[in-house]
């Protein structure tokens, strides 16, 4: 136990130089947690919004459904299996019918997805009550982005054209009854929400659905081959991949910071090995083994990281806590991120993130401290004693 | 008398390669030292004094011959065993004091006791005792940079003596001190030698040191030119 004690004594004895290194290292430490916390917050917030609006506890997809290929929609519909129908009847799941259509806002042609939902459902965050309240022939709900792209407003009437189950074209006018603001783009862009029954009638797909969404907390029952369960891991995979790729990009900043701190510590260590030779010789003469001297100098360097974590915690904890509480106002065009995050981002600092970062910083510091200290091993006590004292 | 021998060298050689030549720093040194001796190696610069002290202190090993210190065969000692020998039984005093700069006087003197794993109470007691011997108990909290040369060397003596080693090796301990401080330090060492029975072995070319010696060994070009007992002043 003597080595840690001596190392700390030496480190604190070195004064300003130690603290300079410690502060730089603590900046690296805190900013790693800061930037990773931001991304974790992004991930969590986006996932939460998507779960709330769309995914619930997962979705059953009709076997023919492919979310990247609208052309599959033609065949991707079927009757709701009995096991799921029970859940639907109890409000623990809700069916969605999706069909491909074209509309002509202001005379321009645009392709859209018509999605039918039960106006009274509460499984998803789509505000179906506006569809229930309206007495229009075809009440339609759209998102704010869709409204902006098409120029449609509440009360506007737009012609939509679709093909029914037999492939026959039909067209009718829909009335925009509400424009909803949501951060989740997949329920907004290119989507028109209609009452489920209405859409089933329009297409002749009575009692059918494309997707059945489970409510939060509802365990997925087994079904037949026509319906495949997609759990949240699958549904959120795109989001997670995107966050991961962004995380690599933002890592570069803090890797540079970390390198800077490591360089400072490495430099201090190298200098020590040269300037403190006589001290090493003295320690050996006093009965410290060479291995112990190496341990001492390595630990002295490594302890920078311990101090950095303490110092970082001192100013970082209130700073990051405040930041997590107040949030980070995002600029106007954050939509281009492709994330479902509101206009404010709340970073999320998990224990795992803090622990991993701490361990990472400690390991790297120990390595850069050990490398120069290893040279002591080649030193004979008599040679060391002839060296200069600091 | 023979039973009291704690240092013995037999046919000791130390050679350093220098290009195509070799420097013979020690040339067939055979010496005995007994418990409680107060002996000095004297000789011109380069005569091998430091080299011999380093071998006896297990900091270095001979090229040929053998050295036995407190029953330990220096030439075949592992570096760990050598460190242990130094830690327990040998105190060093250097020409340049070699105090640890970031430690206080107390911590410097305490250091060997920390290595020995003594308790805080024991350490404190022994450190202050040692500081009393060198008359520096009131400077326990000072840093080495705040001390004069004479005071620094007295701290170094306290550090060497604090663990009550059997042997203290002092390589030109007065070379950086003025006459008054030199005498002061030598008197302190004479007292410690008498009271504790510690064996002192010096290297010096300082006449002031020589007058305190009870045995004077002259080295010339790495071999013993004379070995005589003397009456200290
Ligand atoms: N590491 C070394 N490499 C080569 N030669 C050395 C080495 N150490 C000592 N020597 C040589 O060995 C000889 C004896 O050196 P030593 O330091 O023992 O002399 P000394 O009597 O202590 O001299 P001084 O009074 O100047 O301290 C000298 O010629 C010196 O140059
Ligand atoms: Mg010398």
Tab-separated table of N, CA, C and O in Angstrom, chain A residues 2 5-7 9-11 13-14 278-279 281-290 296 380-382 385-386 389-390, chain B residues 14 54 59-60 79-80 83-84 86-87 90 92 94 96 98-103 107 110-112 114-115 123 159 163:
chain	number	residue	atom	x	y	z
A	2	UNK	N	2.146	1.069	0.129
A	2	UNK	CA	2.992	2.256	0.249
A	2	UNK	C	3.110	3.001	-1.088
A	2	UNK	O	3.159	4.225	-1.114
A	5	UNK	N	0.447	5.599	-1.893
A	5	UNK	CA	0.610	6.713	-0.997
A	5	UNK	C	1.737	7.645	-1.451
A	5	UNK	O	1.593	8.868	-1.481
A	6	UNK	N	2.870	7.027	-1.818
A	6	UNK	CA	4.003	7.824	-2.290
A	6	UNK	C	3.659	8.514	-3.596
A	6	UNK	O	4.009	9.670	-3.815
A	7	UNK	N	2.951	7.778	-4.473
A	7	UNK	CA	2.613	8.341	-5.776
A	7	UNK	C	1.760	9.581	-5.608
A	7	UNK	O	2.003	10.614	-6.241
A	9	UNK	N	1.587	11.481	-3.027
A	9	UNK	CA	2.398	12.518	-2.387
A	9	UNK	C	3.260	13.230	-3.437
A	9	UNK	O	3.316	14.452	-3.469
A	10	UNK	N	3.890	12.444	-4.303
A	10	UNK	CA	4.715	13.035	-5.359
A	10	UNK	C	3.881	13.894	-6.289
A	10	UNK	O	4.279	14.979	-6.695
A	11	UNK	N	2.716	13.363	-6.644
A	11	UNK	CA	1.856	14.026	-7.618
A	11	UNK	C	1.404	15.378	-7.084
A	11	UNK	O	1.495	16.399	-7.771
A	13	UNK	N	2.774	16.983	-4.721
A	13	UNK	CA	3.962	17.797	-4.501
A	13	UNK	C	4.397	18.535	-5.755
A	13	UNK	O	5.011	19.585	-5.687
A	14	UNK	N	4.070	17.965	-6.929
A	14	UNK	CA	4.490	18.575	-8.184
A	14	UNK	C	3.680	19.825	-8.495
A	14	UNK	O	4.022	20.592	-9.395
A	278	UNK	N	18.078	11.013	-10.434
A	278	UNK	CA	18.780	10.941	-9.167
A	278	UNK	C	17.810	10.546	-8.055
A	278	UNK	O	18.152	9.793	-7.148
A	279	UNK	N	16.581	11.052	-8.187
A	279	UNK	CA	15.552	10.688	-7.215
A	279	UNK	C	15.303	9.175	-7.263
A	279	UNK	O	15.185	8.517	-6.229
A	281	UNK	N	17.410	6.912	-8.269
A	281	UNK	CA	18.574	6.257	-7.680
A	281	UNK	C	18.505	6.283	-6.164
A	281	UNK	O	18.797	5.281	-5.490
A	282	UNK	N	18.087	7.422	-5.632
A	282	UNK	CA	17.973	7.548	-4.178
A	282	UNK	C	16.942	6.565	-3.633
A	282	UNK	O	17.168	5.895	-2.623
A	283	UNK	N	15.800	6.488	-4.333
A	283	UNK	CA	14.756	5.552	-3.891
A	283	UNK	C	15.288	4.128	-3.872
A	283	UNK	O	15.015	3.355	-2.947
A	284	UNK	N	16.077	3.796	-4.902
A	284	UNK	CA	16.640	2.439	-4.955
A	284	UNK	C	17.631	2.239	-3.810
A	284	UNK	O	17.647	1.191	-3.168
A	285	UNK	N	18.446	3.263	-3.566
A	285	UNK	CA	19.416	3.143	-2.476
A	285	UNK	C	18.703	2.983	-1.138
A	285	UNK	O	19.178	2.298	-0.239
A	286	UNK	N	17.546	3.607	-1.018
A	286	UNK	CA	16.793	3.497	0.236
A	286	UNK	C	16.068	2.164	0.349
A	286	UNK	O	15.446	1.889	1.362
A	287	UNK	N	16.142	1.355	-0.705
A	287	UNK	CA	15.615	0.002	-0.582
A	287	UNK	C	14.356	-0.281	-1.389
A	287	UNK	O	13.721	-1.313	-1.218
A	288	UNK	N	14.002	0.640	-2.304
A	288	UNK	CA	12.865	0.367	-3.174
A	288	UNK	C	13.370	-0.475	-4.351
A	288	UNK	O	14.392	-0.145	-4.946
A	289	UNK	N	12.666	-1.553	-4.682
A	289	UNK	CA	13.107	-2.349	-5.820
A	289	UNK	C	12.788	-1.593	-7.114
A	289	UNK	O	11.960	-0.693	-7.123
A	290	UNK	N	13.452	-2.004	-8.189
A	290	UNK	CA	13.245	-1.357	-9.475
A	290	UNK	C	11.787	-1.484	-9.910
A	290	UNK	O	11.197	-0.544	-10.422
A	296	UNK	N	5.715	2.980	-9.052
A	296	UNK	CA	5.508	4.303	-8.471
A	296	UNK	C	5.318	5.353	-9.562
A	296	UNK	O	4.374	6.140	-9.523
A	380	UNK	N	20.511	1.271	-14.020
A	380	UNK	CA	21.191	0.702	-12.855
A	380	UNK	C	21.147	1.726	-11.742
A	380	UNK	O	21.236	2.924	-11.995
A	381	UNK	N	21.068	1.287	-10.496
A	381	UNK	CA	21.015	2.249	-9.388
A	381	UNK	C	22.190	3.218	-9.416
A	381	UNK	O	22.021	4.417	-9.176
A	382	UNK	N	23.372	2.704	-9.751
A	382	UNK	CA	24.551	3.574	-9.740
A	382	UNK	C	24.455	4.639	-10.832
A	382	UNK	O	24.839	5.784	-10.625
A	385	UNK	N	21.893	7.247	-9.773
A	385	UNK	CA	22.401	8.134	-8.731
A	385	UNK	C	23.311	9.212	-9.304
A	385	UNK	O	23.436	10.290	-8.735
A	386	UNK	N	23.942	8.915	-10.431
A	386	UNK	CA	24.831	9.914	-11.024
A	386	UNK	C	24.057	10.984	-11.792
A	386	UNK	O	24.602	12.016	-12.153
A	389	UNK	N	19.479	15.825	-10.214
A	389	UNK	CA	18.283	15.971	-9.395
A	389	UNK	C	17.465	17.116	-9.981
A	389	UNK	O	18.025	18.082	-10.499
A	390	UNK	N	16.172	17.004	-9.908
A	390	UNK	CA	15.305	18.032	-10.485
A	390	UNK	C	15.577	19.383	-9.842
A	390	UNK	O	15.802	19.466	-8.661
B	14	UNK	N	36.756	-4.407	-10.294
B	14	UNK	CA	35.675	-3.805	-11.080
B	14	UNK	C	36.305	-3.204	-12.312
B	14	UNK	O	37.216	-2.387	-12.229
B	54	UNK	N	29.744	1.543	-3.497
B	54	UNK	CA	28.538	1.077	-4.190
B	54	UNK	C	28.420	-0.440	-4.184
B	54	UNK	O	27.321	-0.987	-4.067
B	59	UNK	N	24.590	-1.701	-4.492
B	59	UNK	CA	24.038	-0.954	-5.618
B	59	UNK	C	24.708	-1.392	-6.909
B	59	UNK	O	24.224	-1.120	-8.004
B	60	UNK	N	25.834	-2.041	-6.787
B	60	UNK	CA	26.624	-2.429	-7.947
B	60	UNK	C	27.193	-3.817	-7.653
B	60	UNK	O	27.184	-4.260	-6.505
B	79	UNK	N	18.236	-8.583	-7.454
B	79	UNK	CA	18.043	-7.145	-7.216
B	79	UNK	C	17.003	-6.928	-6.120
B	79	UNK	O	17.049	-5.954	-5.387
B	80	UNK	N	16.082	-7.877	-5.984
B	80	UNK	CA	15.076	-7.754	-4.935
B	80	UNK	C	15.708	-7.966	-3.556
B	80	UNK	O	15.459	-7.223	-2.617
B	83	UNK	N	17.776	-4.960	-2.670
B	83	UNK	CA	16.939	-3.858	-2.186
B	83	UNK	C	16.546	-4.110	-0.732
B	83	UNK	O	16.527	-3.191	0.095
B	84	UNK	N	16.266	-5.370	-0.436
B	84	UNK	CA	15.874	-5.728	0.931
B	84	UNK	C	17.026	-5.485	1.911
B	84	UNK	O	16.830	-4.951	3.000
B	86	UNK	N	19.501	-3.369	1.551
B	86	UNK	CA	19.674	-1.918	1.726
B	86	UNK	C	18.584	-1.367	2.629
B	86	UNK	O	18.833	-0.553	3.510
B	87	UNK	N	17.373	-1.832	2.369
B	87	UNK	CA	16.236	-1.334	3.139
B	87	UNK	C	16.410	-1.601	4.637
B	87	UNK	O	16.172	-0.734	5.471
B	90	UNK	N	21.336	-1.044	5.572
B	90	UNK	CA	22.348	-0.100	5.103
B	90	UNK	C	21.751	1.291	4.953
B	90	UNK	O	20.681	1.462	4.365
B	92	UNK	N	22.516	5.197	3.493
B	92	UNK	CA	23.408	5.917	2.579
B	92	UNK	C	23.385	7.405	2.883
B	92	UNK	O	22.333	7.977	3.162
B	94	UNK	N	24.840	10.861	0.891
B	94	UNK	CA	25.443	11.241	-0.384
B	94	UNK	C	26.059	12.631	-0.308
B	94	UNK	O	25.643	13.471	0.489
B	96	UNK	N	25.630	14.906	-2.408
B	96	UNK	CA	24.633	15.917	-2.816
B	96	UNK	C	23.331	15.788	-2.020
B	96	UNK	O	22.288	16.235	-2.473
B	98	UNK	N	20.711	14.389	-1.670
B	98	UNK	CA	19.658	13.559	-2.268
B	98	UNK	C	18.394	13.455	-1.425
B	98	UNK	O	17.822	12.386	-1.284
B	99	UNK	N	17.963	14.575	-0.901
B	99	UNK	CA	16.661	14.552	-0.228
B	99	UNK	C	15.578	14.554	-1.303
B	99	UNK	O	15.789	15.051	-2.404
B	100	UNK	N	14.431	13.971	-0.984
B	100	UNK	CA	13.332	13.952	-1.946
B	100	UNK	C	12.633	15.310	-1.891
B	100	UNK	O	12.112	15.700	-0.845
B	101	UNK	N	12.658	16.041	-3.007
B	101	UNK	CA	12.319	17.466	-2.960
B	101	UNK	C	10.879	17.786	-2.566
B	101	UNK	O	10.637	18.816	-1.966
B	102	UNK	N	9.928	16.906	-2.924
B	102	UNK	CA	8.546	17.270	-2.607
B	102	UNK	C	8.146	16.841	-1.194
B	102	UNK	O	7.065	17.173	-0.734
B	103	UNK	N	9.034	16.114	-0.520
B	103	UNK	CA	8.705	15.657	0.822
B	103	UNK	C	9.214	16.643	1.862
B	103	UNK	O	10.242	17.281	1.662
B	107	UNK	N	8.911	13.699	6.326
B	107	UNK	CA	8.606	12.638	5.361
B	107	UNK	C	9.865	12.008	4.779
B	107	UNK	O	9.901	10.808	4.505
B	110	UNK	N	11.126	9.752	7.374
B	110	UNK	CA	10.154	8.686	7.587
B	110	UNK	C	10.238	7.606	6.497
B	110	UNK	O	9.891	6.444	6.732
B	111	UNK	N	10.705	8.011	5.311
B	111	UNK	CA	10.634	7.141	4.143
B	111	UNK	C	11.142	5.711	4.361
B	111	UNK	O	10.434	4.741	4.071
B	112	UNK	N	12.359	5.529	4.905
B	112	UNK	CA	12.841	4.144	5.089
B	112	UNK	C	11.940	3.340	6.012
B	112	UNK	O	11.789	2.126	5.843
B	114	UNK	N	8.669	3.729	6.274
B	114	UNK	CA	7.492	3.357	5.486
B	114	UNK	C	7.765	2.061	4.734
B	114	UNK	O	6.938	1.157	4.697
B	115	UNK	N	8.964	2.012	4.136
B	115	UNK	CA	9.326	0.810	3.381
B	115	UNK	C	9.376	-0.404	4.294
B	115	UNK	O	9.072	-1.521	3.879
B	123	UNK	N	6.701	5.079	13.638
B	123	UNK	CA	7.445	5.926	12.703
B	123	UNK	C	7.664	7.306	13.299
B	123	UNK	O	8.766	7.838	13.285
B	159	UNK	N	17.930	10.450	8.059
B	159	UNK	CA	17.269	9.468	7.205
B	159	UNK	C	18.059	8.162	7.168
B	159	UNK	O	17.482	7.073	7.118
B	163	UNK	N	16.484	4.049	10.847
B	163	UNK	CA	16.080	2.641	10.962
B	163	UNK	C	17.124	1.830	11.721
B	163	UNK	O	17.020	0.610	11.783
